[in-house]
Structure formats: structure tokens, C-alpha cells
mmCIF file of C-alpha atoms in Angstrom:
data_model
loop_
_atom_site.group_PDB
_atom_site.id
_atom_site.type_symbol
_atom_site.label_atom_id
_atom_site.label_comp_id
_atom_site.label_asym_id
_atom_site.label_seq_id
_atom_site.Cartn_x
_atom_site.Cartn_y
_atom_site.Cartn_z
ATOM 1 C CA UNK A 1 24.401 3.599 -114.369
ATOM 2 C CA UNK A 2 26.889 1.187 -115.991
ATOM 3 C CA UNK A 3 25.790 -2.495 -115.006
ATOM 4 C CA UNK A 4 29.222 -3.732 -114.522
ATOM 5 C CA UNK A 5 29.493 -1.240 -111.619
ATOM 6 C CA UNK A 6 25.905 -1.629 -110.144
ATOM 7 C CA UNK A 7 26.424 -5.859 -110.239
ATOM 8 C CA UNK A 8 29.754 -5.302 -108.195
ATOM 9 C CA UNK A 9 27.669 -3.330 -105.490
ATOM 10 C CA UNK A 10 25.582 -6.563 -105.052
ATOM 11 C CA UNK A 11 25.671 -8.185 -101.867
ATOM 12 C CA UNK A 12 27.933 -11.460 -102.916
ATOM 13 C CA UNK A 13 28.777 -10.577 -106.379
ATOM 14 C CA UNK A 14 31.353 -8.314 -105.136
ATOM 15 C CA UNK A 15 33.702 -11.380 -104.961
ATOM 16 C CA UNK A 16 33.308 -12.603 -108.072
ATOM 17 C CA UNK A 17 36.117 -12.435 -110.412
ATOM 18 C CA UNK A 18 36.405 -10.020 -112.916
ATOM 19 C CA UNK A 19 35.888 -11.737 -115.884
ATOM 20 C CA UNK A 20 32.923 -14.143 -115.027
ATOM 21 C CA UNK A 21 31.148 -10.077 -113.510
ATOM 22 C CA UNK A 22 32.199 -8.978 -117.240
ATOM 23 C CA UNK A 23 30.395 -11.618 -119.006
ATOM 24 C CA UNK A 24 27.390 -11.146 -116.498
ATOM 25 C CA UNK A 25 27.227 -7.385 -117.570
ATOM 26 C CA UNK A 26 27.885 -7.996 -121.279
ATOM 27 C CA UNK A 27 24.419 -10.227 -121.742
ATOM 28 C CA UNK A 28 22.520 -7.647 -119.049
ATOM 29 C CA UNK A 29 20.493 -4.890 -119.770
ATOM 30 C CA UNK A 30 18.299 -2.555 -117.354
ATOM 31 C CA UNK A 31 14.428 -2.892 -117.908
ATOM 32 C CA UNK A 32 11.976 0.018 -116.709
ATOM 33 C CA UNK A 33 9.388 -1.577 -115.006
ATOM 34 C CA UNK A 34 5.839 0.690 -114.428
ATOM 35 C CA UNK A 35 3.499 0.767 -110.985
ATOM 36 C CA UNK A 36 1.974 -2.607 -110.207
ATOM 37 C CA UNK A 37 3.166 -4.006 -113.702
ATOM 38 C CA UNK A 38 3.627 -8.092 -113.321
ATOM 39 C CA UNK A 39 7.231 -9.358 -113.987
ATOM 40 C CA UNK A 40 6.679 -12.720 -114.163
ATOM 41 C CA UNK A 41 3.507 -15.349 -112.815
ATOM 42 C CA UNK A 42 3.580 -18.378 -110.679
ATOM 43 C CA UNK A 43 3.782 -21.329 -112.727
ATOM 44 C CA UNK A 44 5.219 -19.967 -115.960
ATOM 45 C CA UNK A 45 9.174 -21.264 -116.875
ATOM 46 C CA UNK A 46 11.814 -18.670 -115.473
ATOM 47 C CA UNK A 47 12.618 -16.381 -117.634
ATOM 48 C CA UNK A 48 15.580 -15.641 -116.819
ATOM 49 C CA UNK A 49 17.823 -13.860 -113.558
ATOM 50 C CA UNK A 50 16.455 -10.018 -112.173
ATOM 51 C CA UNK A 51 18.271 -7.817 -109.749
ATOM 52 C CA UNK A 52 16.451 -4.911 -108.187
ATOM 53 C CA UNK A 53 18.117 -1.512 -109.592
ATOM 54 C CA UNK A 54 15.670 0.761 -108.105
ATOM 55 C CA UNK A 55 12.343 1.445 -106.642
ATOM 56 C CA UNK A 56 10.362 -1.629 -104.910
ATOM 57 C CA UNK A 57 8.934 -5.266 -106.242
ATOM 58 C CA UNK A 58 7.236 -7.484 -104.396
ATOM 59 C CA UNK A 59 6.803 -11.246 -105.220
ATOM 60 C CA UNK A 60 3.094 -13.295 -103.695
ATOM 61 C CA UNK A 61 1.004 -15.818 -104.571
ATOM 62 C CA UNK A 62 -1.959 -16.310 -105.303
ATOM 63 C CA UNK A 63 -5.292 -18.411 -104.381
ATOM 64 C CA UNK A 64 -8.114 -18.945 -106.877
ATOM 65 C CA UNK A 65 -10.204 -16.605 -105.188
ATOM 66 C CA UNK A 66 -7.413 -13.871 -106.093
ATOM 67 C CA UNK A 67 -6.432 -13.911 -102.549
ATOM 68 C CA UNK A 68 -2.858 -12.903 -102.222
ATOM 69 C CA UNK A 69 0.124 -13.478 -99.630
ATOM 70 C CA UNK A 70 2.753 -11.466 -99.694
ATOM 71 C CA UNK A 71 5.979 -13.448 -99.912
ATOM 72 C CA UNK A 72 9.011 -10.752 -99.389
ATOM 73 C CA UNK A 73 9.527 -6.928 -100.515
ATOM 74 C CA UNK A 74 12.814 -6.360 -102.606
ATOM 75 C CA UNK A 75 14.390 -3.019 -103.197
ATOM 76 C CA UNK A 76 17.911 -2.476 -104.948
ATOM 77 C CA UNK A 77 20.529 -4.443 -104.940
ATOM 78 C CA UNK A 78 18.184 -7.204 -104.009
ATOM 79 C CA UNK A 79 17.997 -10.583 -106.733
ATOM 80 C CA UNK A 80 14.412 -11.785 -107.374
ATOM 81 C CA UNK A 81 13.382 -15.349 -107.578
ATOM 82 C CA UNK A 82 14.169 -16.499 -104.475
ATOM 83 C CA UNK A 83 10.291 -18.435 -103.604
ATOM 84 C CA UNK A 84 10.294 -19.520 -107.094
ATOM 85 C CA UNK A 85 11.587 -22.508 -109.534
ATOM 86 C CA UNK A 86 15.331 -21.103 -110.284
ATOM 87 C CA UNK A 87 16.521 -22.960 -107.206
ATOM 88 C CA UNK A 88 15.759 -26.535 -108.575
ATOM 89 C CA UNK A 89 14.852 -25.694 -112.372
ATOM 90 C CA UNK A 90 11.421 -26.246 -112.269
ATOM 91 C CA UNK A 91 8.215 -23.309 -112.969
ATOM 92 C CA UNK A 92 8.190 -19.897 -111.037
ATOM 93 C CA UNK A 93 6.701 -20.564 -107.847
ATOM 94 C CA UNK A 94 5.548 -17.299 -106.796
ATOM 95 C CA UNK A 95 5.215 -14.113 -109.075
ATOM 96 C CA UNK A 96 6.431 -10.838 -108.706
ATOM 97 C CA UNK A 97 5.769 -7.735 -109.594
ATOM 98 C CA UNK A 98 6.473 -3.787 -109.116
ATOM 99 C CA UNK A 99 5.023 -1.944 -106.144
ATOM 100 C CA UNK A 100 6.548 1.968 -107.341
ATOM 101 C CA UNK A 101 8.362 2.399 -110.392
ATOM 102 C CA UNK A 102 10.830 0.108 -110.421
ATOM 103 C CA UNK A 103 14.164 -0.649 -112.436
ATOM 104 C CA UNK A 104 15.709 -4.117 -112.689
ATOM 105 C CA UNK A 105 18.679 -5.445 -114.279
ATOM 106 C CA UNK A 106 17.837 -9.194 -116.382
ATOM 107 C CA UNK A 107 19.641 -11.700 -118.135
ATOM 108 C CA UNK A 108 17.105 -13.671 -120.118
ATOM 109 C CA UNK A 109 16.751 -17.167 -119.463
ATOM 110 C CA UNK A 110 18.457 -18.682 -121.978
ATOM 111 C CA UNK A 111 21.369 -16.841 -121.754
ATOM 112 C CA UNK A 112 21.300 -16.305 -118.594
ATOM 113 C CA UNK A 113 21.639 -20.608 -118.111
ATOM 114 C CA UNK A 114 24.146 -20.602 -120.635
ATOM 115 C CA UNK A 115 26.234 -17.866 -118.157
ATOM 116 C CA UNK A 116 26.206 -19.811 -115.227
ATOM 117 C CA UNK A 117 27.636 -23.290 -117.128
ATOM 118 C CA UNK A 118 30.658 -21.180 -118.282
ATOM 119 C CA UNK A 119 31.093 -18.962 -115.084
ATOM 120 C CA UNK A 120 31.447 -21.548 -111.647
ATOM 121 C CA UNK A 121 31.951 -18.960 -108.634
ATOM 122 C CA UNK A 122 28.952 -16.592 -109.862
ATOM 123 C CA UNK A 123 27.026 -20.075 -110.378
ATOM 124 C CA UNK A 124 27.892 -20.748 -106.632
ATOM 125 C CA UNK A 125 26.903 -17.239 -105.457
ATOM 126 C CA UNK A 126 23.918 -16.638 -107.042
ATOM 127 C CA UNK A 127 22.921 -19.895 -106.065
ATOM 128 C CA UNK A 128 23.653 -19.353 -102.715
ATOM 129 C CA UNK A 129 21.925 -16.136 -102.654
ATOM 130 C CA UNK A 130 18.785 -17.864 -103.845
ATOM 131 C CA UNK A 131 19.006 -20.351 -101.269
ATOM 132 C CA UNK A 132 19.735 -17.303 -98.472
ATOM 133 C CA UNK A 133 16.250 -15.925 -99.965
ATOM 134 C CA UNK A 134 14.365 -18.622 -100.020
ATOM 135 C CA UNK A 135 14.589 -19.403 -96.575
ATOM 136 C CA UNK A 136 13.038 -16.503 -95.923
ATOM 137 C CA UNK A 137 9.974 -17.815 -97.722
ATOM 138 C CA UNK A 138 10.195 -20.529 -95.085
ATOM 139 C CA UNK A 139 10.498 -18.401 -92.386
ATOM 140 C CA UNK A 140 7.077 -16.073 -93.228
ATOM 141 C CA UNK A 141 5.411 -20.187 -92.963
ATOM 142 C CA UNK A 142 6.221 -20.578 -89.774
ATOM 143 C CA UNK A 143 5.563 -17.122 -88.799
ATOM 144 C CA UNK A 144 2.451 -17.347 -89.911
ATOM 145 C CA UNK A 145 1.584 -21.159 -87.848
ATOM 146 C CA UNK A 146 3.027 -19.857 -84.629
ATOM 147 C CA UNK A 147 2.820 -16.018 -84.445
ATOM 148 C CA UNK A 148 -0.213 -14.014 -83.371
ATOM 149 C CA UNK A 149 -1.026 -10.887 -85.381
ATOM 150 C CA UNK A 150 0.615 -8.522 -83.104
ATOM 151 C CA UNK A 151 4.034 -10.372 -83.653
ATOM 152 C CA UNK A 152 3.049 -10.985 -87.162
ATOM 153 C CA UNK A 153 2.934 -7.492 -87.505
ATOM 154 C CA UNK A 154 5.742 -6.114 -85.303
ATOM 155 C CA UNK A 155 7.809 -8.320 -87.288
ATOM 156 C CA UNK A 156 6.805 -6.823 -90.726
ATOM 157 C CA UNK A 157 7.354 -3.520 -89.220
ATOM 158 C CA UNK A 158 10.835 -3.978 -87.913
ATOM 159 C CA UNK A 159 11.989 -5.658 -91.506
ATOM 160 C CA UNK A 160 10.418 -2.686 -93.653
ATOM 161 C CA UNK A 161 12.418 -0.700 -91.171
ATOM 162 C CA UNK A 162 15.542 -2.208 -91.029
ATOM 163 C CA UNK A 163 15.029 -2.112 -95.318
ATOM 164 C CA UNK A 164 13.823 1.026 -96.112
ATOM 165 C CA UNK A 165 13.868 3.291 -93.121
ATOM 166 C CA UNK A 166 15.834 6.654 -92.558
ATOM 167 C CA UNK A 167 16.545 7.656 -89.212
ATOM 168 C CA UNK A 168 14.799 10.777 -88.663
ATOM 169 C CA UNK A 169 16.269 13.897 -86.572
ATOM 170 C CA UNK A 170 15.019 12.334 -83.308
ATOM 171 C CA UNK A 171 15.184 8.749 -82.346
ATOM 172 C CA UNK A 172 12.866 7.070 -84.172
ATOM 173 C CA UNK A 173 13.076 5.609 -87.807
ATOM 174 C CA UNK A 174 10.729 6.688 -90.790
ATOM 175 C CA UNK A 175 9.211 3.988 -93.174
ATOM 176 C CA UNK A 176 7.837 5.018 -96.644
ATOM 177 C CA UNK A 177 4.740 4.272 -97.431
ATOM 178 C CA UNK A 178 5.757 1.546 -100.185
ATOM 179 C CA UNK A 179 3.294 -1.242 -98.575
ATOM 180 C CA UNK A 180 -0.615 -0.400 -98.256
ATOM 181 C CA UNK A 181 -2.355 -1.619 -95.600
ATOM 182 C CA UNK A 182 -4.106 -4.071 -98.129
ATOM 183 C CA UNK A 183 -0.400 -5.671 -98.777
ATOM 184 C CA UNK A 184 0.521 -5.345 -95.083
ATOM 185 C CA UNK A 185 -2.492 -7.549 -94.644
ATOM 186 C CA UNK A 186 -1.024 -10.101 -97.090
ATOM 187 C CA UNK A 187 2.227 -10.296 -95.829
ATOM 188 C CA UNK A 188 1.167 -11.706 -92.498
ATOM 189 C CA UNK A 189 -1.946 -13.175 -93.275
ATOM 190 C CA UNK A 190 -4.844 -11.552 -92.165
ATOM 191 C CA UNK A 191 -7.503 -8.925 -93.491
ATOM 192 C CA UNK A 192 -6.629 -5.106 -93.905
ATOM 193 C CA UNK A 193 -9.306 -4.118 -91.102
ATOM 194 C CA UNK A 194 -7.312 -5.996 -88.936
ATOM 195 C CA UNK A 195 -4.210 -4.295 -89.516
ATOM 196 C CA UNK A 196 -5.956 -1.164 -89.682
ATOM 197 C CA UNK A 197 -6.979 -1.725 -86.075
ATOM 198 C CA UNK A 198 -3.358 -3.044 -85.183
ATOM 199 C CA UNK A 199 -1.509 -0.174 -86.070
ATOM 200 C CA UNK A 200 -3.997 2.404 -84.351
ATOM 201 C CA UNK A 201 -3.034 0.503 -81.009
ATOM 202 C CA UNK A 202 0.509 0.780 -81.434
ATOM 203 C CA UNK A 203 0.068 4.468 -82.542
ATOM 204 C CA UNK A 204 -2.030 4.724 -79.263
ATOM 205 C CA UNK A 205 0.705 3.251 -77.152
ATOM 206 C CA UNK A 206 3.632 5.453 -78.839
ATOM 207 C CA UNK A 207 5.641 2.700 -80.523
ATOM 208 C CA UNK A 208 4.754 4.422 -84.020
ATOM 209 C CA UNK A 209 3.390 7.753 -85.718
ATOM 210 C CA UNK A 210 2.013 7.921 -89.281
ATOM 211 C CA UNK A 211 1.269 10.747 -91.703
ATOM 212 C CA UNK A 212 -0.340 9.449 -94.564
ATOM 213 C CA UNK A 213 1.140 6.373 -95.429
ATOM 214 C CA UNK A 214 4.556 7.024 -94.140
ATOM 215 C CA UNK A 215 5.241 5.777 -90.564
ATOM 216 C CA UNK A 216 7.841 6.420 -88.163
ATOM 217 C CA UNK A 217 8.799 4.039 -85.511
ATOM 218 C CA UNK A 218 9.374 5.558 -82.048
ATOM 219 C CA UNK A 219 9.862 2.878 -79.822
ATOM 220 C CA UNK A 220 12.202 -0.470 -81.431
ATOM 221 C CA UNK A 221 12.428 -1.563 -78.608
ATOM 222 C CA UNK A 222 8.492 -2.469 -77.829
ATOM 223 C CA UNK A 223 8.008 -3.076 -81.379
ATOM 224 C CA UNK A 224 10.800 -6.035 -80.554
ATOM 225 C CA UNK A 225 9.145 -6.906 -77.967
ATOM 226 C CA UNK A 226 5.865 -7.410 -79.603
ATOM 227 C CA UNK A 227 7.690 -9.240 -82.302
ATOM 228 C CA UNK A 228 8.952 -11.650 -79.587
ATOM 229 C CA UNK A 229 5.791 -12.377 -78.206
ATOM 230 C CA UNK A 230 5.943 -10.321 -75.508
ATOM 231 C CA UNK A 231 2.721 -7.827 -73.677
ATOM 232 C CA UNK A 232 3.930 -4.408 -73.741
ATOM 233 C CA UNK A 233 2.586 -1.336 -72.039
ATOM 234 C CA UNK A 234 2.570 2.151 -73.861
ATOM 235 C CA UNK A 235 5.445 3.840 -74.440
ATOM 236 C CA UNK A 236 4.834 6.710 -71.847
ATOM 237 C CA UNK A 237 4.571 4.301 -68.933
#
């Protein structure tokens, strides 16, 4: 795919003028990115801007014990960063790396600093996009202080859904398996047998089925519930 024509498909680039999307392309190039390969690591100097061309990348960090939480899950057209230093200059925050096969589209830092001093409305966008995606960083923090793991979880659910789901020929909504329950786990901060056990009850009350690791949600309207906080009853009641 040209890169010219993939950045204008970009959420927010596709106002940018012409010539400043030209200049992004001409210093871009695509990068093939292998199963669970890292992408960059918390702490080390940006190296540069990445947008998600295809397949999945997730960015976490990490505690010394090699415990990880799961920060956000980015598919294409998606710009990764957004939990790390690129906001205010400083070292990566987070890291990131590929959950499939992935493809992204970088500028390399250098350059990529040098594009933004010459080119004012992408400046403003991208910044703005980092700023839109870093909240969400916030958000998963107060998720996790206030939630309980059944809205922790329901609200994992519905974004993976809302993401990557297809409808299916009924009514309900099919979600690839691109999270294990190991990285479920680390998104809303818990331990896998937990979610293990979670997701049994909400297969046991209707609101999902699941072959293999592909899930299909049946009921959005208990899973919002759940992710509200709110007791639910199963789904054929």
C-alpha cells in the first residue's frame, strides 16, 4: 500500500494539508514486525513516530518481577506512543510490542522531530492524538482503583468488541482471539485464573460463547451492565 494513501485514512490526519501529509510519507517507510517481537522498551529515548498498518500491538509495563499490565491494544490506523515520553519529550514510558504479525508505518526519531518543526497542523494533530491516547492510560488507573473485576472485565470485553469485532449472522458480535487470557489478566489487573473463572460465568449466564480463543458476545446489553456496575441475571431469565 502506498503510505501517502494509508496516512490520509488516519483518524485526524485526514485534514492535514497536502503538502505537510507529503513530507510525512516521503521520510516513512513500512516495517514488518514478527509475533511478540518488542518495538520499543520503557525507559529508552523515542525513537521515533509508529502508526499501526496491520495486525495487533500492544504497549504494557512492566514490574521487576516481570509482572506486566496491559496498557491499551492498537490495531490499524491506530498511532503508538500514546502512555509513553513523546507527549512531553522525555523516555518511553511504557513499551510496546506485537501481539500477531504486525505492520507499522515509522518515521525515525530524528527525522521524525525535524518533520513536526517544519509542518505546524500535523504537529497539532498528532499531538492531539497523543494526548486523546493517553488519557486512556488514565482512564485503565482509575478503572483499576474503583472497578471490581466483573466491570474490569466487561469493560475490556466491550472495547475489544467495539475494536475488533464482526457482527456475526445473528445478533451477537465475534471477537478474535488476539488477547490470551494471560494478557486479559494484565489489562485489568488481576491473575489469569481469575479471568478464567470470569468468563465461564458469563458464558454460563449467556452474555458470551467461545470456541477456542475466539468469543462472541450475545448479550451487550448485560455485558454493559456489568461494565456499569450493575448485578445481572442470565440472559435466559
Amino acid at each position: 500500500m502506498e503510505i501517502a494513501s494509508f496516512l490520509r485514512r488516519v483518524p485526524g490526519l485526514r485534514d492535514v494539508p497536502d503538502r505537510e501529509l507529503a513530507r510525512f510519507a516521503s521520510v516513512a517507510f513500512s516495517r514488518h514486525l514478527r509475533a511478540r517481537e518488542l518495538l520499543f522498551q520503557e525507559g529508552e529515548q523515542p525513537a521515533g513516530f509508529y502508526v499501526v498498518e496491520s495486525g495487533w500491538v500492544k504497549t504494557f509495563r512492566s514490574s521487576s518481577a516481570g509482572r506486566e499490565i496491559l496498557l491499551d491494544v492498537l490495531g490499524p490506523l491506530d498511532a503508538i506512543g500514546s502512555c509513553c515520553g513523546q507527549v512531553a519529550g522525555g523516555p518511553h514510558g511504557c513499551s510496546a510490542s506485537s501481539l500477531t504479525n504486525a505492520r507499522v508505518v515509522w518515521v525515525r526519531g530524528p527525522t521524525w522531530q525535524s518533520v513536526v518543526r517544519e509542518c505546524r497542523t500535523l504537529r497539532e494533530v498528532v499531538t492531539d492524538m497523543l494526548f486523546r491516547a493517553r488519557r486512556r492510560c488514565v482512564e485503565l488507573a482509575v478503572d483499576l482503583a474503583l472497578l471490581d473485576v466483573d466491570s474490569r472485565l466487561a469493560r475490556l470485553l466491550i472495547r475489544l468488541s467495539q475494536r475488533d469485532g464482526t457482527a456475526t449472522g445473528g445478533a451477537g458480535t465475534e471477537i478474535s482471539g488476539v488477547l490470551s487470557q494471560q494478557e486479559m489478566a494484565a489489562a485489568i489487573g488481576t491473575a489469569r485464573e481469575v479471568v478464567s473463572r470470569h468468563l465461564k460465568k458469563l458464558l454460563e449466564r449467556g452474555v458470551l460463547s467461545k470456541q477456542g480463543r475466539r468469543m462472541t458476545v450475545l448479550r451487550p446489553d448485560l455485558l454493559a451492565a456489568l461494565a456499569d456496575g450493575k448485578p445481572i441475571k442470565s440472559a435466559g431469565r
